[in-house]
Amino acid sequence: MSSRFRNLFLAFGIIAVIIMLFTFDVSYDELLGNLERAGIYLPLVLLLWLFVYLINTLSWYVIIRSSGPANGLSFSRLYKFTVSGFALNYVTPVGLMGGEPYRIMELTPYLGVERASSSVILYVMMHIFSHFGLWLSSVAIYACFYPVGWGMGVVLALITVLCLLLSIVFVKGYRNGMAVACVRLGSHIPFLKQRAIRFSQTHKEKLENIDSQIALLHQQRKSTFYGALSLEFVARVVSCLEVWLIMNVLTTNVSFVSCVLIVAFSSLLANLLFFLPMQLGGREGGFALAVGGLSISGAFGVYTALITRVRELFWIVIGLALMKIGNKKL
């Protein structure tokens, strides 16, 4: 990627971080007090995501290597792209509008535009698909460990139906590809319609090649497909340790199973508010509702959301800094 584009991504990230710091919901004295209260658990939470991103990178690396040699792309460099990509996703409204173009542009010198695009699209699909797996697993866990009344039964049924419908859409996308479908969807959106039509006409062959590479992984390399998906699901489960560590600051009566449910239900609500950068407000409300539904004090959810927000800001800064470190011209 050229330095000009990299600087544009970096500038956008820095502006977004500054806005977030000035719109924090708590005073800085209260924030420092909560961070001091976290004690040794705060660095453990920050360190945990070093390993979560490692698993994410391994999943992406498996996808890339399945389609051929990586042409000098090392695992450590891909790890750098992963952290920076997630940092841009955190600060971008609509979630995937910042990190994925950045990843494609960084990978293009190593893999070419078509292979870079297909590997990024495949990884994003795996990352989102693992969400459905976590939500469906949480429905089963809740039904096994907690009493289910009529109201909660309806909620769990709606979550199950939603996840199954979205899973069907994704399986169809894996079989036929998603690039052409996404551009076709853009042709029905006001202000994007004409651009999407021109783009599809100009790059018709490239889009079809990208879709064929996406379909190839699902059809002929099923071990790679399920391996990458399993790694993403493992990353989701490992990330639940974050909530367990934070909860241990406040109480020792919260099990890891409860923490999985808290992460699943709070992430579901946060993703419904996908148009907000860092899901501002949605994440905090999701944590409060999730812990309340498990008969845990709502204050625990607010505190957990606050420490999680600090962790996100920490890794956003690291991801933005990595964009300017270790870049070499090919």
mmCIF file of C-alpha atoms in Angstrom:
data_model
loop_
_atom_site.group_PDB
_atom_site.id
_atom_site.type_symbol
_atom_site.label_atom_id
_atom_site.label_comp_id
_atom_site.label_asym_id
_atom_site.label_seq_id
_atom_site.Cartn_x
_atom_site.Cartn_y
_atom_site.Cartn_z
ATOM 1 C CA MET A 1 0.000 0.000 0.000
ATOM 2 C CA SER A 2 1.237 3.499 -0.771
ATOM 3 C CA SER A 3 2.162 5.786 2.121
ATOM 4 C CA ARG A 4 -0.561 8.230 1.078
ATOM 5 C CA PHE A 5 -3.380 5.716 1.594
ATOM 6 C CA ARG A 6 -1.811 4.394 4.786
ATOM 7 C CA ASN A 7 -1.632 7.942 6.163
ATOM 8 C CA LEU A 8 -5.297 8.493 5.286
ATOM 9 C CA PHE A 9 -6.320 5.401 7.258
ATOM 10 C CA LEU A 10 -4.085 6.493 10.140
ATOM 11 C CA ALA A 11 -5.485 10.050 10.179
ATOM 12 C CA PHE A 12 -9.049 8.755 10.223
ATOM 13 C CA GLY A 13 -8.235 6.437 13.139
ATOM 14 C CA ILE A 14 -6.553 9.188 15.158
ATOM 15 C CA ILE A 15 -9.492 11.572 14.650
ATOM 16 C CA ALA A 16 -11.930 8.848 15.727
ATOM 17 C CA VAL A 17 -9.908 8.082 18.887
ATOM 18 C CA ILE A 18 -9.792 11.781 19.840
ATOM 19 C CA ILE A 19 -13.566 12.047 19.423
ATOM 20 C CA MET A 20 -14.073 8.957 21.586
ATOM 21 C CA LEU A 21 -11.826 10.308 24.346
ATOM 22 C CA PHE A 22 -13.802 13.563 24.496
ATOM 23 C CA THR A 23 -17.144 11.740 24.502
ATOM 24 C CA PHE A 24 -16.312 9.220 27.263
ATOM 25 C CA ASP A 25 -19.348 8.728 29.534
ATOM 26 C CA VAL A 26 -17.391 8.972 32.831
ATOM 27 C CA SER A 27 -15.071 11.561 34.346
ATOM 28 C CA TYR A 28 -11.347 10.906 34.163
ATOM 29 C CA ASP A 29 -11.101 10.728 37.970
ATOM 30 C CA GLU A 30 -13.764 8.030 38.017
ATOM 31 C CA LEU A 31 -12.046 6.239 35.129
ATOM 32 C CA LEU A 32 -8.662 6.243 36.908
ATOM 33 C CA GLY A 33 -10.327 4.997 40.089
ATOM 34 C CA ASN A 34 -11.890 2.070 38.209
ATOM 35 C CA LEU A 35 -8.586 1.244 36.523
ATOM 36 C CA GLU A 36 -6.802 1.214 39.899
ATOM 37 C CA ARG A 37 -9.557 -1.024 41.219
ATOM 38 C CA ALA A 38 -8.889 -3.523 38.412
ATOM 39 C CA GLY A 39 -5.313 -3.987 39.668
ATOM 40 C CA ILE A 40 -3.425 -6.922 38.175
ATOM 41 C CA TYR A 41 -6.482 -7.989 36.165
ATOM 42 C CA LEU A 42 -6.179 -5.013 33.798
ATOM 43 C CA PRO A 43 -2.783 -6.035 32.305
ATOM 44 C CA LEU A 44 -4.058 -9.620 32.139
ATOM 45 C CA VAL A 45 -7.046 -8.441 30.088
ATOM 46 C CA LEU A 46 -4.774 -6.426 27.775
ATOM 47 C CA LEU A 47 -2.421 -9.401 27.383
ATOM 48 C CA LEU A 48 -5.298 -11.791 26.692
ATOM 49 C CA TRP A 49 -6.078 -10.039 23.416
ATOM 50 C CA LEU A 50 -2.523 -10.617 22.251
ATOM 51 C CA PHE A 51 -3.514 -14.294 22.071
ATOM 52 C CA VAL A 52 -7.019 -13.658 20.709
ATOM 53 C CA TYR A 53 -5.545 -11.728 17.770
ATOM 54 C CA LEU A 54 -2.985 -14.518 17.368
ATOM 55 C CA ILE A 55 -5.805 -17.037 16.848
ATOM 56 C CA ASN A 56 -7.560 -14.627 14.442
ATOM 57 C CA THR A 57 -4.345 -14.292 12.449
ATOM 58 C CA LEU A 58 -3.864 -18.054 12.326
ATOM 59 C CA SER A 59 -7.383 -18.470 10.902
ATOM 60 C CA TRP A 60 -6.673 -15.862 8.213
ATOM 61 C CA TYR A 61 -3.250 -17.409 7.489
ATOM 62 C CA VAL A 62 -4.851 -20.844 6.956
ATOM 63 C CA ILE A 63 -7.223 -19.316 4.383
ATOM 64 C CA ILE A 64 -4.421 -17.527 2.541
ATOM 65 C CA ARG A 65 -2.103 -20.547 2.432
ATOM 66 C CA SER A 66 -4.888 -22.788 1.140
ATOM 67 C CA SER A 67 -4.949 -20.885 -2.162
ATOM 68 C CA GLY A 68 -1.215 -20.981 -2.868
ATOM 69 C CA PRO A 69 2.140 -19.534 -1.758
ATOM 70 C CA ALA A 70 2.093 -16.259 0.167
ATOM 71 C CA ASN A 71 5.015 -14.706 -1.785
ATOM 72 C CA GLY A 72 7.043 -13.405 1.151
ATOM 73 C CA LEU A 73 4.091 -12.664 3.449
ATOM 74 C CA SER A 74 5.223 -13.713 6.927
ATOM 75 C CA PHE A 75 2.928 -14.660 9.792
ATOM 76 C CA SER A 76 4.218 -11.746 11.890
ATOM 77 C CA ARG A 77 3.369 -9.259 9.129
ATOM 78 C CA LEU A 78 -0.097 -10.778 8.780
ATOM 79 C CA TYR A 79 -0.483 -10.414 12.558
ATOM 80 C CA LYS A 80 0.310 -6.714 12.163
ATOM 81 C CA PHE A 81 -2.343 -6.364 9.445
ATOM 82 C CA THR A 82 -4.844 -8.201 11.668
ATOM 83 C CA VAL A 83 -4.379 -5.906 14.668
ATOM 84 C CA SER A 84 -4.442 -2.755 12.520
ATOM 85 C CA GLY A 85 -7.497 -3.981 10.614
ATOM 86 C CA PHE A 86 -9.448 -4.619 13.805
ATOM 87 C CA ALA A 87 -8.373 -1.212 15.134
ATOM 88 C CA LEU A 88 -9.885 0.465 12.071
ATOM 89 C CA ASN A 89 -13.030 -1.662 12.386
ATOM 90 C CA TYR A 90 -13.486 -0.513 15.987
ATOM 91 C CA VAL A 91 -13.425 3.178 15.075
ATOM 92 C CA THR A 92 -15.480 2.936 11.880
ATOM 93 C CA PRO A 93 -19.272 3.230 11.789
ATOM 94 C CA VAL A 94 -20.856 0.162 10.159
ATOM 95 C CA GLY A 95 -17.946 -1.866 11.514
ATOM 96 C CA LEU A 96 -16.341 -3.424 8.446
ATOM 97 C CA MET A 97 -16.035 -0.271 6.341
ATOM 98 C CA GLY A 98 -12.491 0.626 7.405
ATOM 99 C CA GLY A 99 -10.464 -2.439 8.300
ATOM 100 C CA GLU A 100 -11.284 -4.597 5.297
ATOM 101 C CA PRO A 101 -10.266 -2.131 2.544
ATOM 102 C CA TYR A 102 -7.054 -1.557 4.510
ATOM 103 C CA ARG A 103 -6.323 -5.298 4.674
ATOM 104 C CA ILE A 104 -6.990 -5.774 0.968
ATOM 105 C CA MET A 105 -4.663 -2.894 0.056
ATOM 106 C CA GLU A 106 -1.900 -4.209 2.339
ATOM 107 C CA LEU A 107 -2.195 -7.756 0.970
ATOM 108 C CA THR A 108 -2.381 -6.810 -2.709
ATOM 109 C CA PRO A 109 1.429 -6.451 -3.222
ATOM 110 C CA TYR A 110 1.870 -9.997 -1.882
ATOM 111 C CA LEU A 111 -1.116 -11.823 -3.389
ATOM 112 C CA GLY A 112 -2.550 -9.662 -6.151
ATOM 113 C CA VAL A 113 -5.849 -7.837 -5.927
ATOM 114 C CA GLU A 114 -8.135 -10.808 -6.681
ATOM 115 C CA ARG A 115 -6.565 -13.219 -4.214
ATOM 116 C CA ALA A 116 -6.181 -10.511 -1.574
ATOM 117 C CA SER A 117 -9.855 -9.570 -1.939
ATOM 118 C CA SER A 118 -11.095 -13.166 -1.796
ATOM 119 C CA SER A 119 -8.983 -14.004 1.285
ATOM 120 C CA VAL A 120 -10.208 -10.909 3.150
ATOM 121 C CA ILE A 121 -13.846 -11.543 2.195
ATOM 122 C CA LEU A 122 -13.517 -15.182 3.256
ATOM 123 C CA TYR A 123 -11.941 -14.243 6.567
ATOM 124 C CA VAL A 124 -14.629 -11.636 7.302
ATOM 125 C CA MET A 125 -17.310 -14.219 6.511
ATOM 126 C CA MET A 126 -15.617 -16.690 8.904
ATOM 127 C CA HIS A 127 -15.367 -14.002 11.578
ATOM 128 C CA ILE A 128 -19.060 -13.136 11.287
ATOM 129 C CA PHE A 129 -20.142 -16.767 10.921
ATOM 130 C CA SER A 130 -18.428 -17.591 14.225
ATOM 131 C CA HIS A 131 -20.774 -15.034 15.829
ATOM 132 C CA PHE A 132 -23.740 -17.172 14.822
ATOM 133 C CA GLY A 133 -22.053 -20.223 16.329
ATOM 134 C CA LEU A 134 -21.480 -18.401 19.624
ATOM 135 C CA TRP A 135 -25.070 -17.116 19.759
ATOM 136 C CA LEU A 136 -26.564 -20.537 18.969
ATOM 137 C CA SER A 137 -24.286 -22.195 21.550
ATOM 138 C CA SER A 138 -25.370 -19.616 24.128
ATOM 139 C CA VAL A 139 -29.037 -20.405 23.487
ATOM 140 C CA ALA A 140 -28.333 -24.081 24.236
ATOM 141 C CA ILE A 141 -26.230 -23.204 27.319
ATOM 142 C CA TYR A 142 -28.922 -20.928 28.723
ATOM 143 C CA ALA A 143 -31.604 -23.576 28.196
ATOM 144 C CA CYS A 144 -29.467 -26.149 30.037
ATOM 145 C CA PHE A 145 -28.322 -24.046 33.009
ATOM 146 C CA TYR A 146 -31.111 -21.501 33.606
ATOM 147 C CA PRO A 147 -34.898 -21.684 33.944
ATOM 148 C CA VAL A 148 -36.648 -20.619 30.745
ATOM 149 C CA GLY A 149 -39.986 -18.822 31.106
ATOM 150 C CA TRP A 150 -42.331 -17.823 28.308
ATOM 151 C CA GLY A 151 -40.693 -14.454 27.746
ATOM 152 C CA MET A 152 -37.153 -15.789 27.637
ATOM 153 C CA GLY A 153 -38.315 -18.739 25.559
ATOM 154 C CA VAL A 154 -39.608 -16.368 22.879
ATOM 155 C CA VAL A 155 -36.341 -14.389 22.933
ATOM 156 C CA LEU A 156 -34.228 -17.551 22.605
ATOM 157 C CA ALA A 157 -36.451 -18.813 19.783
ATOM 158 C CA LEU A 158 -36.105 -15.516 17.902
ATOM 159 C CA ILE A 159 -32.305 -15.604 18.309
ATOM 160 C CA THR A 160 -32.224 -19.190 17.034
ATOM 161 C CA VAL A 161 -34.360 -18.409 13.978
ATOM 162 C CA LEU A 162 -32.301 -15.296 13.188
ATOM 163 C CA CYS A 163 -28.993 -17.192 13.422
ATOM 164 C CA LEU A 164 -30.270 -20.087 11.308
ATOM 165 C CA LEU A 165 -31.567 -17.749 8.587
ATOM 166 C CA LEU A 166 -28.305 -15.808 8.499
ATOM 167 C CA SER A 167 -26.356 -19.078 8.450
ATOM 168 C CA ILE A 168 -28.306 -20.196 5.368
ATOM 169 C CA VAL A 169 -27.422 -16.908 3.647
ATOM 170 C CA PHE A 170 -23.744 -17.370 4.502
ATOM 171 C CA VAL A 171 -23.645 -21.006 3.357
ATOM 172 C CA LYS A 172 -25.124 -19.882 0.037
ATOM 173 C CA GLY A 173 -22.447 -17.188 -0.118
ATOM 174 C CA TYR A 174 -19.716 -19.776 0.525
ATOM 175 C CA ARG A 175 -21.045 -21.948 -2.291
ATOM 176 C CA ASN A 176 -21.497 -19.200 -4.894
ATOM 177 C CA GLY A 177 -19.269 -16.373 -3.673
ATOM 178 C CA MET A 178 -20.195 -12.986 -2.232
ATOM 179 C CA ALA A 179 -18.383 -10.358 -4.303
ATOM 180 C CA VAL A 180 -20.903 -10.157 -7.170
ATOM 181 C CA ALA A 181 -23.821 -10.321 -4.713
ATOM 182 C CA CYS A 182 -22.422 -7.427 -2.640
ATOM 183 C CA VAL A 183 -21.928 -5.233 -5.696
ATOM 184 C CA ARG A 184 -25.415 -6.153 -6.894
ATOM 185 C CA LEU A 185 -26.774 -5.129 -3.487
ATOM 186 C CA GLY A 186 -24.962 -1.797 -3.790
ATOM 187 C CA SER A 187 -26.717 -1.162 -7.105
ATOM 188 C CA HIS A 188 -30.023 -0.921 -5.196
ATOM 189 C CA ILE A 189 -28.773 1.638 -2.655
ATOM 190 C CA PRO A 190 -29.427 5.343 -3.378
ATOM 191 C CA PHE A 191 -26.280 7.416 -4.103
ATOM 192 C CA LEU A 192 -24.318 4.174 -4.726
ATOM 193 C CA LYS A 193 -26.468 2.807 -7.525
ATOM 194 C CA GLN A 194 -24.649 4.281 -10.533
ATOM 195 C CA ARG A 195 -21.175 3.725 -9.096
ATOM 196 C CA ALA A 196 -21.957 0.105 -8.244
ATOM 197 C CA ILE A 197 -23.292 -0.561 -11.745
ATOM 198 C CA ARG A 198 -20.205 0.995 -13.377
ATOM 199 C CA PHE A 199 -17.912 -0.928 -11.015
ATOM 200 C CA SER A 200 -19.624 -4.255 -11.766
ATOM 201 C CA GLN A 201 -19.381 -3.650 -15.512
ATOM 202 C CA THR A 202 -15.714 -2.578 -15.399
ATOM 203 C CA HIS A 203 -14.540 -5.342 -13.050
ATOM 204 C CA LYS A 204 -16.965 -8.113 -13.992
ATOM 205 C CA GLU A 205 -14.243 -10.696 -14.676
ATOM 206 C CA LYS A 206 -12.302 -9.907 -11.486
ATOM 207 C CA LEU A 207 -15.438 -10.146 -9.350
ATOM 208 C CA GLU A 208 -16.274 -13.531 -10.884
ATOM 209 C CA ASN A 209 -12.717 -14.763 -10.222
ATOM 210 C CA ILE A 210 -12.970 -13.638 -6.581
ATOM 211 C CA ASP A 211 -16.265 -15.508 -6.207
ATOM 212 C CA SER A 212 -14.792 -18.644 -7.756
ATOM 213 C CA GLN A 213 -11.927 -18.578 -5.214
ATOM 214 C CA ILE A 214 -14.408 -18.154 -2.347
ATOM 215 C CA ALA A 215 -16.513 -21.082 -3.590
ATOM 216 C CA LEU A 216 -13.410 -23.223 -4.134
ATOM 217 C CA LEU A 217 -12.518 -23.191 -0.423
ATOM 218 C CA HIS A 218 -15.951 -24.465 0.599
ATOM 219 C CA GLN A 219 -16.226 -27.048 -2.195
ATOM 220 C CA GLN A 220 -12.740 -28.578 -2.407
ATOM 221 C CA ARG A 221 -10.863 -27.603 0.759
ATOM 222 C CA LYS A 222 -13.388 -28.452 3.447
ATOM 223 C CA SER A 223 -10.706 -29.230 6.051
ATOM 224 C CA THR A 224 -9.306 -25.712 5.598
ATOM 225 C CA PHE A 225 -12.802 -24.233 5.672
ATOM 226 C CA TYR A 226 -13.815 -25.904 8.926
ATOM 227 C CA GLY A 227 -10.345 -25.412 10.410
ATOM 228 C CA ALA A 228 -10.482 -21.646 9.881
ATOM 229 C CA LEU A 229 -14.059 -21.476 11.156
ATOM 230 C CA SER A 230 -13.142 -23.506 14.257
ATOM 231 C CA LEU A 231 -10.223 -21.194 15.032
ATOM 232 C CA GLU A 232 -12.532 -18.165 14.834
ATOM 233 C CA PHE A 233 -15.001 -19.851 17.186
ATOM 234 C CA VAL A 234 -12.171 -20.689 19.609
ATOM 235 C CA ALA A 235 -11.107 -17.029 19.501
ATOM 236 C CA ARG A 236 -14.659 -16.037 20.468
ATOM 237 C CA VAL A 237 -14.650 -18.403 23.433
ATOM 238 C CA VAL A 238 -11.166 -17.358 24.583
ATOM 239 C CA SER A 239 -12.231 -13.691 24.462
ATOM 240 C CA CYS A 240 -14.903 -14.525 27.065
ATOM 241 C CA LEU A 241 -12.052 -14.882 29.571
ATOM 242 C CA GLU A 242 -11.894 -11.088 29.475
ATOM 243 C CA VAL A 243 -15.301 -10.772 31.144
ATOM 244 C CA TRP A 244 -14.423 -13.533 33.622
ATOM 245 C CA LEU A 245 -11.218 -11.705 34.634
ATOM 246 C CA ILE A 246 -13.029 -8.368 35.027
ATOM 247 C CA MET A 247 -15.860 -9.954 37.005
ATOM 248 C CA ASN A 248 -13.311 -11.449 39.396
ATOM 249 C CA VAL A 249 -12.438 -7.898 40.445
ATOM 250 C CA LEU A 250 -15.994 -7.558 41.788
ATOM 251 C CA THR A 251 -17.031 -11.066 42.797
ATOM 252 C CA THR A 252 -15.883 -14.691 42.747
ATOM 253 C CA ASN A 253 -19.403 -16.065 42.228
ATOM 254 C CA VAL A 254 -19.552 -15.721 38.440
ATOM 255 C CA SER A 255 -18.765 -18.842 36.401
ATOM 256 C CA PHE A 256 -17.078 -18.905 33.008
ATOM 257 C CA VAL A 257 -20.326 -20.263 31.516
ATOM 258 C CA SER A 258 -22.139 -17.122 32.703
ATOM 259 C CA CYS A 259 -19.402 -14.998 31.139
ATOM 260 C CA VAL A 260 -19.900 -16.736 27.782
ATOM 261 C CA LEU A 261 -23.606 -15.881 27.974
ATOM 262 C CA ILE A 262 -22.824 -12.263 28.899
ATOM 263 C CA VAL A 263 -20.470 -11.871 25.921
ATOM 264 C CA ALA A 264 -22.896 -13.570 23.527
ATOM 265 C CA PHE A 265 -25.996 -11.559 24.458
ATOM 266 C CA SER A 266 -24.168 -8.237 24.802
ATOM 267 C CA SER A 267 -22.463 -8.736 21.410
ATOM 268 C CA LEU A 268 -25.838 -9.550 19.857
ATOM 269 C CA LEU A 269 -27.275 -6.234 21.038
ATOM 270 C CA ALA A 270 -24.114 -4.341 20.089
ATOM 271 C CA ASN A 271 -24.208 -5.761 16.556
ATOM 272 C CA LEU A 272 -27.821 -4.641 16.172
ATOM 273 C CA LEU A 273 -26.379 -1.130 16.673
ATOM 274 C CA PHE A 274 -23.664 -1.716 14.052
ATOM 275 C CA PHE A 275 -23.920 1.858 12.716
ATOM 276 C CA LEU A 276 -22.218 3.301 15.841
ATOM 277 C CA PRO A 277 -18.378 3.481 16.038
ATOM 278 C CA MET A 278 -17.246 1.086 18.783
ATOM 279 C CA GLN A 279 -21.025 0.442 19.287
ATOM 280 C CA LEU A 280 -21.023 3.444 21.649
ATOM 281 C CA GLY A 281 -23.770 3.023 24.240
ATOM 282 C CA GLY A 282 -24.931 -0.290 22.764
ATOM 283 C CA ARG A 283 -22.051 -2.215 24.311
ATOM 284 C CA GLU A 284 -22.674 -0.758 27.784
ATOM 285 C CA GLY A 285 -26.420 -1.331 27.561
ATOM 286 C CA GLY A 286 -25.835 -4.848 26.283
ATOM 287 C CA PHE A 287 -23.580 -5.747 29.208
ATOM 288 C CA ALA A 288 -26.049 -4.273 31.720
ATOM 289 C CA LEU A 289 -28.990 -6.185 30.207
ATOM 290 C CA ALA A 290 -26.999 -9.427 29.901
ATOM 291 C CA VAL A 291 -25.860 -9.513 33.522
ATOM 292 C CA GLY A 292 -29.331 -8.436 34.650
ATOM 293 C CA GLY A 293 -30.855 -11.353 32.798
ATOM 294 C CA LEU A 294 -28.516 -13.686 34.687
ATOM 295 C CA SER A 295 -29.550 -12.204 38.080
ATOM 296 C CA ILE A 296 -26.212 -10.381 38.456
ATOM 297 C CA SER A 297 -26.035 -6.742 39.532
ATOM 298 C CA GLY A 298 -26.344 -4.363 36.578
ATOM 299 C CA ALA A 299 -23.475 -2.318 38.045
ATOM 300 C CA PHE A 300 -21.188 -5.270 37.263
ATOM 301 C CA GLY A 301 -22.156 -4.986 33.605
ATOM 302 C CA VAL A 302 -21.432 -1.256 33.480
ATOM 303 C CA TYR A 303 -18.017 -1.767 35.106
ATOM 304 C CA THR A 304 -17.206 -4.638 32.735
ATOM 305 C CA ALA A 305 -18.181 -2.526 29.714
ATOM 306 C CA LEU A 306 -15.953 0.316 30.952
ATOM 307 C CA ILE A 307 -12.839 -1.859 31.315
ATOM 308 C CA THR A 308 -13.605 -3.479 27.953
ATOM 309 C CA ARG A 309 -13.774 -0.019 26.380
ATOM 310 C CA VAL A 310 -10.360 0.839 27.845
ATOM 311 C CA ARG A 311 -8.935 -2.401 26.422
ATOM 312 C CA GLU A 312 -10.342 -1.531 23.000
ATOM 313 C CA LEU A 313 -8.775 1.936 23.097
ATOM 314 C CA PHE A 314 -5.438 0.408 24.130
ATOM 315 C CA TRP A 315 -5.412 -1.992 21.172
ATOM 316 C CA ILE A 316 -6.738 0.662 18.790
ATOM 317 C CA VAL A 317 -3.704 2.818 19.607
ATOM 318 C CA ILE A 318 -1.388 -0.172 19.090
ATOM 319 C CA GLY A 319 -3.090 -1.061 15.811
ATOM 320 C CA LEU A 320 -2.815 2.485 14.483
ATOM 321 C CA ALA A 321 0.857 2.674 15.523
ATOM 322 C CA LEU A 322 1.591 -0.642 13.751
ATOM 323 C CA MET A 323 0.326 0.861 10.489
ATOM 324 C CA LYS A 324 3.500 3.000 10.366
ATOM 325 C CA ILE A 325 5.928 0.364 11.658
ATOM 326 C CA GLY A 326 7.763 -2.273 9.636
ATOM 327 C CA ASN A 327 6.443 -1.334 6.210
ATOM 328 C CA LYS A 328 8.652 -2.415 3.339
ATOM 329 C CA LYS A 329 8.316 -1.778 -0.375
ATOM 330 C CA LEU A 330 8.059 -4.867 -2.566
#
